PDB file of C-alpha atoms in Angstrom:
ATOM      1  CA  MET A  41      35.779  25.982  -0.933  1.00 73.00           C
ATOM      2  CA  ARG A  42      35.542  25.046  -4.520  1.00 75.00           C
ATOM      3  CA  ARG A  43      35.047  21.575  -3.207  1.00 74.00           C
ATOM      4  CA  LEU A  44      31.968  22.185  -1.373  1.00 75.00           C
ATOM      5  CA  LEU A  45      30.747  23.756  -4.125  1.00 78.00           C
ATOM      6  CA  ILE A  46      31.027  20.526  -6.040  1.00 80.00           C
ATOM      7  CA  TRP A  47      28.834  18.845  -3.273  1.00 82.00           C
ATOM      8  CA  LEU A  48      26.241  21.638  -2.616  1.00 82.00           C
ATOM      9  CA  PRO A  49      23.646  20.199  -5.680  1.00 82.00           C
ATOM     10  CA  LEU A  50      24.011  16.093  -3.983  1.00 84.00           C
ATOM     11  CA  GLY A  51      23.216  17.953  -0.816  1.00 81.00           C
ATOM     12  CA  MET A  52      20.283  20.175  -1.741  1.00 82.00           C
ATOM     13  CA  PHE A  53      19.021  17.093  -3.806  1.00 82.00           C
ATOM     14  CA  LEU A  54      18.973  14.878  -0.134  1.00 84.00           C
ATOM     15  CA  VAL A  55      17.509  17.313   1.416  1.00 82.00           C
ATOM     16  CA  PHE A  56      14.766  17.626  -1.317  1.00 81.00           C
ATOM     17  CA  LEU A  57      14.481  13.656  -1.196  1.00 79.00           C
ATOM     18  CA  VAL A  58      14.014  13.250   2.664  1.00 79.00           C
ATOM     19  CA  VAL A  59      11.310  16.121   2.798  1.00 75.00           C
ATOM     20  CA  PHE A  60       9.766  14.339  -0.229  1.00 72.00           C
ATOM     21  CA  ALA A  61       9.824  11.062   1.465  1.00 70.00           C
ATOM     22  CA  GLY A  62       8.626  12.413   4.772  1.00 66.00           C
ATOM     23  CA  GLY A  63       5.444  13.322   3.262  1.00 61.00           C
ATOM     24  CA  LEU A  64       5.205  10.090   1.520  1.00 59.00           C
ATOM     25  CA  ILE A  65       5.754   8.045   5.303  1.00 62.00           C
ATOM     26  CA  LYS A  66       3.443  10.641   7.098  1.00 60.00           C
ATOM     27  CA  PRO A  67       1.201  12.811   4.698  1.00 53.00           C
ATOM     28  CA  GLU A  68      -0.846  15.769   6.195  1.00 55.00           C
ATOM     29  CA  GLY A  69      -4.401  14.744   7.542  1.00 55.00           C
ATOM     30  CA  ARG A  70      -6.716  15.217   4.430  1.00 57.00           C
ATOM     31  CA  VAL A  71      -9.680  13.952   7.069  1.00 57.00           C
ATOM     32  CA  ILE A  72     -12.762  16.227   7.232  1.00 64.00           C
ATOM     33  CA  PRO A  73     -14.775  15.257  10.065  1.00 70.00           C
ATOM     34  CA  SER A  74     -18.920  15.735  10.013  1.00 75.00           C
ATOM     35  CA  LYS A  75     -19.876  19.044  11.505  1.00 85.00           C
ATOM     36  CA  LEU A  76     -22.708  17.102  13.168  1.00 88.00           C
ATOM     37  CA  VAL A  77     -20.973  15.943  16.368  1.00 90.00           C
ATOM     38  CA  GLY A  78     -22.398  16.986  19.535  1.00 92.00           C
ATOM     39  CA  LYS A  79     -25.976  17.569  17.184  1.00 94.00           C
ATOM     40  CA  PRO A  80     -29.110  15.548  16.577  1.00 95.00           C
ATOM     41  CA  MET A  81     -28.784  12.548  14.389  1.00 94.00           C
ATOM     42  CA  PRO A  82     -30.211  13.571  10.747  1.00 95.00           C
ATOM     43  CA  ALA A  83     -34.013  12.397  10.865  1.00 96.00           C
ATOM     44  CA  PHE A  84     -33.915   9.007   8.853  1.00 96.00           C
ATOM     45  CA  ALA A  85     -36.011   5.498   8.494  1.00 97.00           C
ATOM     46  CA  LEU A  86     -34.125   3.053   6.359  1.00 97.00           C
ATOM     47  CA  ALA A  87     -35.530   0.035   4.880  1.00 97.00           C
ATOM     48  CA  PRO A  88     -34.295  -3.245   6.208  1.00 97.00           C
ATOM     49  CA  ALA A  89     -31.022  -3.946   4.139  1.00 97.00           C
ATOM     50  CA  LEU A  90     -31.459  -7.597   4.697  1.00 96.00           C
ATOM     51  CA  PRO A  91     -34.655  -9.676   5.131  1.00 93.00           C
ATOM     52  CA  GLY A  92     -34.997 -11.152   8.606  1.00 92.00           C
ATOM     53  CA  LYS A  93     -33.544  -7.836  10.013  1.00 95.00           C
ATOM     54  CA  PRO A  94     -34.886  -4.850  10.840  1.00 97.00           C
ATOM     55  CA  GLY A  95     -34.584  -1.563   9.347  1.00 97.00           C
ATOM     56  CA  LEU A  96     -33.108   1.519  11.185  1.00 97.00           C
ATOM     57  CA  SER A  97     -34.477   4.826  12.227  1.00 96.00           C
ATOM     58  CA  SER A  98     -33.459   7.864  13.599  1.00 94.00           C
ATOM     59  CA  ALA A  99     -35.737   7.709  16.637  1.00 93.00           C
ATOM     60  CA  GLU A 100     -34.850   4.068  17.344  1.00 92.00           C
ATOM     61  CA  LEU A 101     -31.008   6.032  18.385  1.00 91.00           C
ATOM     62  CA  ALA A 102     -33.318   8.466  21.083  1.00 90.00           C
ATOM     63  CA  ASN A 103     -34.261   5.892  23.383  1.00 90.00           C
ATOM     64  CA  GLY A 104     -32.053   6.596  26.181  1.00 92.00           C
ATOM     65  CA  GLN A 105     -29.058   4.388  25.681  1.00 93.00           C
ATOM     66  CA  PRO A 106     -26.110   4.933  23.950  1.00 95.00           C
ATOM     67  CA  HIS A 107     -25.430   3.495  20.190  1.00 95.00           C
ATOM     68  CA  LEU A 108     -22.666   2.782  17.769  1.00 97.00           C
ATOM     69  CA  VAL A 109     -23.667   3.303  14.543  1.00 97.00           C
ATOM     70  CA  ASN A 110     -21.711   1.704  11.819  1.00 97.00           C
ATOM     71  CA  VAL A 111     -21.713   3.348   8.001  1.00 97.00           C
ATOM     72  CA  PHE A 112     -20.676   0.157   5.978  1.00 97.00           C
ATOM     73  CA  ALA A 113     -20.612  -2.036   2.772  1.00 97.00           C
ATOM     74  CA  SER A 114     -20.151  -5.620   1.328  1.00 96.00           C
ATOM     75  CA  TRP A 115     -17.991  -4.059  -1.083  1.00 95.00           C
ATOM     76  CA  CYS A 116     -15.347  -2.369   1.545  1.00 95.00           C
ATOM     77  CA  VAL A 117     -12.249  -4.589   2.112  1.00 95.00           C
ATOM     78  CA  PRO A 118     -11.558  -1.933   5.708  1.00 96.00           C
ATOM     79  CA  CYS A 119     -15.158  -3.072   6.739  1.00 97.00           C
ATOM     80  CA  ILE A 120     -14.068  -6.434   6.583  1.00 96.00           C
ATOM     81  CA  ALA A 121     -10.683  -5.749   8.421  1.00 96.00           C
ATOM     82  CA  GLU A 122     -13.194  -3.960  11.295  1.00 96.00           C
ATOM     83  CA  ALA A 123     -15.932  -7.029  11.493  1.00 97.00           C
ATOM     84  CA  PRO A 124     -13.875  -8.577  14.511  1.00 97.00           C
ATOM     85  CA  GLN A 125     -14.014  -5.234  16.718  1.00 97.00           C
ATOM     86  CA  LEU A 126     -17.652  -4.866  16.218  1.00 97.00           C
ATOM     87  CA  ARG A 127     -18.009  -8.349  17.351  1.00 97.00           C
ATOM     88  CA  GLN A 128     -15.784  -7.450  20.000  1.00 96.00           C
ATOM     89  CA  LEU A 129     -18.065  -4.303  20.867  1.00 97.00           C
ATOM     90  CA  ALA A 130     -21.613  -6.390  20.375  1.00 97.00           C
ATOM     91  CA  GLU A 131     -19.918  -9.128  22.830  1.00 97.00           C
ATOM     92  CA  ALA A 132     -19.497  -6.335  25.472  1.00 95.00           C
ATOM     93  CA  GLY A 133     -23.034  -5.281  25.009  1.00 95.00           C
ATOM     94  CA  VAL A 134     -22.555  -2.157  23.149  1.00 96.00           C
ATOM     95  CA  PRO A 135     -25.408  -1.910  20.497  1.00 96.00           C
ATOM     96  CA  VAL A 136     -23.958  -2.243  17.370  1.00 97.00           C
ATOM     97  CA  TYR A 137     -26.624  -0.398  14.368  1.00 97.00           C
ATOM     98  CA  GLY A 138     -25.580  -0.838  10.457  1.00 97.00           C
ATOM     99  CA  ILE A 139     -26.113   1.327   7.888  1.00 97.00           C
ATOM    100  CA  ALA A 140     -25.713  -0.458   4.392  1.00 97.00           C
ATOM    101  CA  ILE A 141     -24.416   2.122   1.593  1.00 96.00           C
ATOM    102  CA  ARG A 142     -25.234   0.821  -1.870  1.00 95.00           C
ATOM    103  CA  ASP A 143     -25.663  -2.678  -1.312  1.00 95.00           C
ATOM    104  CA  ARG A 144     -26.957  -5.346  -2.493  1.00 95.00           C
ATOM    105  CA  PRO A 145     -29.119  -7.674  -0.089  1.00 95.00           C
ATOM    106  CA  GLU A 146     -27.499 -10.792  -1.381  1.00 96.00           C
ATOM    107  CA  ASP A 147     -23.804  -9.110  -0.947  1.00 97.00           C
ATOM    108  CA  LEU A 148     -24.944  -8.107   2.843  1.00 97.00           C
ATOM    109  CA  GLN A 149     -25.737 -11.499   3.607  1.00 97.00           C
ATOM    110  CA  ARG A 150     -22.697 -13.222   2.105  1.00 97.00           C
ATOM    111  CA  PHE A 151     -20.808 -10.282   4.294  1.00 97.00           C
ATOM    112  CA  ILE A 152     -22.367 -11.209   7.148  1.00 97.00           C
ATOM    113  CA  GLU A 153     -22.035 -15.077   6.726  1.00 97.00           C
ATOM    114  CA  ARG A 154     -18.295 -14.348   6.404  1.00 97.00           C
ATOM    115  CA  ASN A 155     -17.513 -11.555   8.447  1.00 97.00           C
ATOM    116  CA  GLY A 156     -19.905 -12.302  11.557  1.00 96.00           C
ATOM    117  CA  ASP A 157     -23.322 -10.169  12.333  1.00 97.00           C
ATOM    118  CA  PRO A 158     -22.726  -7.519  15.644  1.00 97.00           C
ATOM    119  CA  PHE A 159     -25.629  -5.532  14.781  1.00 97.00           C
ATOM    120  CA  ARG A 160     -29.243  -5.296  15.898  1.00 97.00           C
ATOM    121  CA  ALA A 161     -30.492  -3.522  13.012  1.00 97.00           C
ATOM    122  CA  ILE A 162     -29.228  -2.531   9.356  1.00 97.00           C
ATOM    123  CA  GLY A 163     -31.243   0.166   7.320  1.00 97.00           C
ATOM    124  CA  GLY A 164     -30.046  -0.147   3.735  1.00 97.00           C
ATOM    125  CA  ASP A 165     -28.922   3.629   2.245  1.00 97.00           C
ATOM    126  CA  PRO A 166     -28.999   2.798  -1.792  1.00 96.00           C
ATOM    127  CA  ASN A 167     -28.454   5.958  -2.726  1.00 95.00           C
ATOM    128  CA  SER A 168     -26.251   6.971   0.596  1.00 95.00           C
ATOM    129  CA  SER A 169     -28.853  10.009   1.333  1.00 96.00           C
ATOM    130  CA  VAL A 170     -28.351   8.736   4.936  1.00 96.00           C
ATOM    131  CA  GLN A 171     -24.694   8.661   4.467  1.00 95.00           C
ATOM    132  CA  ILE A 172     -24.402  12.320   2.670  1.00 93.00           C
ATOM    133  CA  ALA A 173     -26.696  13.688   5.686  1.00 94.00           C
ATOM    134  CA  LEU A 174     -24.794  12.628   8.206  1.00 93.00           C
ATOM    135  CA  GLY A 175     -21.159  13.966   6.508  1.00 89.00           C
ATOM    136  CA  SER A 176     -20.057  10.712   5.982  1.00 86.00           C
ATOM    137  CA  ALA A 177     -17.488  10.660   3.134  1.00 80.00           C
ATOM    138  CA  GLY A 178     -16.605   7.102   3.110  1.00 87.00           C
ATOM    139  CA  VAL A 179     -16.590   3.515   4.707  1.00 93.00           C
ATOM    140  CA  PRO A 180     -16.397   2.746   7.187  1.00 96.00           C
ATOM    141  CA  GLU A 181     -17.370   5.493   9.656  1.00 96.00           C
ATOM    142  CA  THR A 182     -18.759   5.253  13.106  1.00 96.00           C
ATOM    143  CA  PHE A 183     -20.606   7.172  15.101  1.00 96.00           C
ATOM    144  CA  ILE A 184     -21.450   7.151  18.902  1.00 96.00           C
ATOM    145  CA  VAL A 185     -24.680   7.971  19.294  1.00 96.00           C
ATOM    146  CA  ASP A 186     -25.913   9.191  22.751  1.00 95.00           C
ATOM    147  CA  GLY A 187     -29.308   8.242  24.252  1.00 93.00           C
ATOM    148  CA  LYS A 188     -30.867  11.642  23.232  1.00 94.00           C
ATOM    149  CA  GLY A 189     -29.966  10.853  19.642  1.00 94.00           C
ATOM    150  CA  ILE A 190     -27.087  13.769  19.862  1.00 95.00           C
ATOM    151  CA  ILE A 191     -23.868  12.487  17.582  1.00 95.00           C
ATOM    152  CA  ARG A 192     -20.923  12.843  20.191  1.00 95.00           C
ATOM    153  CA  LYS A 193     -18.267  10.840  18.609  1.00 94.00           C
ATOM    154  CA  GLN A 194     -17.084  10.262  14.945  1.00 94.00           C
ATOM    155  CA  HIS A 195     -14.767   7.495  14.284  1.00 94.00           C
ATOM    156  CA  ILE A 196     -13.465   7.448  10.048  1.00 93.00           C
ATOM    157  CA  GLY A 197     -12.456   4.799   9.045  1.00 94.00           C
ATOM    158  CA  ALA A 198     -11.977   1.105   9.860  1.00 96.00           C
ATOM    159  CA  ILE A 199     -12.134   0.641  14.125  1.00 96.00           C
ATOM    160  CA  ASN A 200      -8.381  -1.165  14.736  1.00 96.00           C
ATOM    161  CA  PRO A 201      -8.257  -3.374  17.891  1.00 96.00           C
ATOM    162  CA  GLU A 202      -6.177  -0.521  19.533  1.00 96.00           C
ATOM    163  CA  ASP A 203      -9.343   1.918  19.067  1.00 96.00           C
ATOM    164  CA  VAL A 204     -11.888  -0.570  20.773  1.00 95.00           C
ATOM    165  CA  PRO A 205     -10.437   1.233  24.556  1.00 95.00           C
ATOM    166  CA  GLY A 206     -11.438   4.752  23.032  1.00 94.00           C
ATOM    167  CA  ILE A 207     -14.809   3.968  21.895  1.00 94.00           C
ATOM    168  CA  MET A 208     -15.853   1.740  24.691  1.00 95.00           C
ATOM    169  CA  SER A 209     -14.439   5.211  26.730  1.00 94.00           C
ATOM    170  CA  ALA A 210     -16.939   7.495  24.523  1.00 93.00           C
ATOM    171  CA  LEU A 211     -19.467   5.485  25.231  1.00 93.00           C
ATOM    172  CA  GLY A 212     -19.129   5.894  28.447  1.00 93.00           C
ATOM    173  CA  ASP A 213     -19.141   9.322  28.076  1.00 92.00           C
ATOM    174  CA  ALA A 214     -22.042   9.438  26.089  1.00 87.00           C
ATOM    175  CA  LYS A 215     -24.397   7.671  28.930  1.00 81.00           C
TER     176      LYS A 215
END
């Protein structure tokens, strides 16, 4: 019994270590989804973020066709990672619109030149007012908006290749 008591502190330390490591490897979700899912897009009209590219307004998103609205920025590293998936969605016929957060046109132009341009229009949101109205906490975030302008789905974070089928399915459901 005495030998067992000698090893007890080590055993308790190992249990603590396993629980602590488990929390680091698989942290509890801290994502706060937008409360606007199922509600209309907030009213907005954003000026073009790039010369020669149209801006974006909420009225354009209620034209009877589902849309994908991507909140992004040129300074956002995960936005670079999701660029191929946005191009893939655009090539599949998905109308992809962008809201550029706190960006400068010259930085945005370089981002588009390096990563492609899947966007039909990009509205500039220099003070994040539309981002805040959407309940978006960061970039990138993507919203699927149905043809009536109702937000049907929110995707928080970069769109990864394994996310594309689910997004296509949600777009099909949004018709």
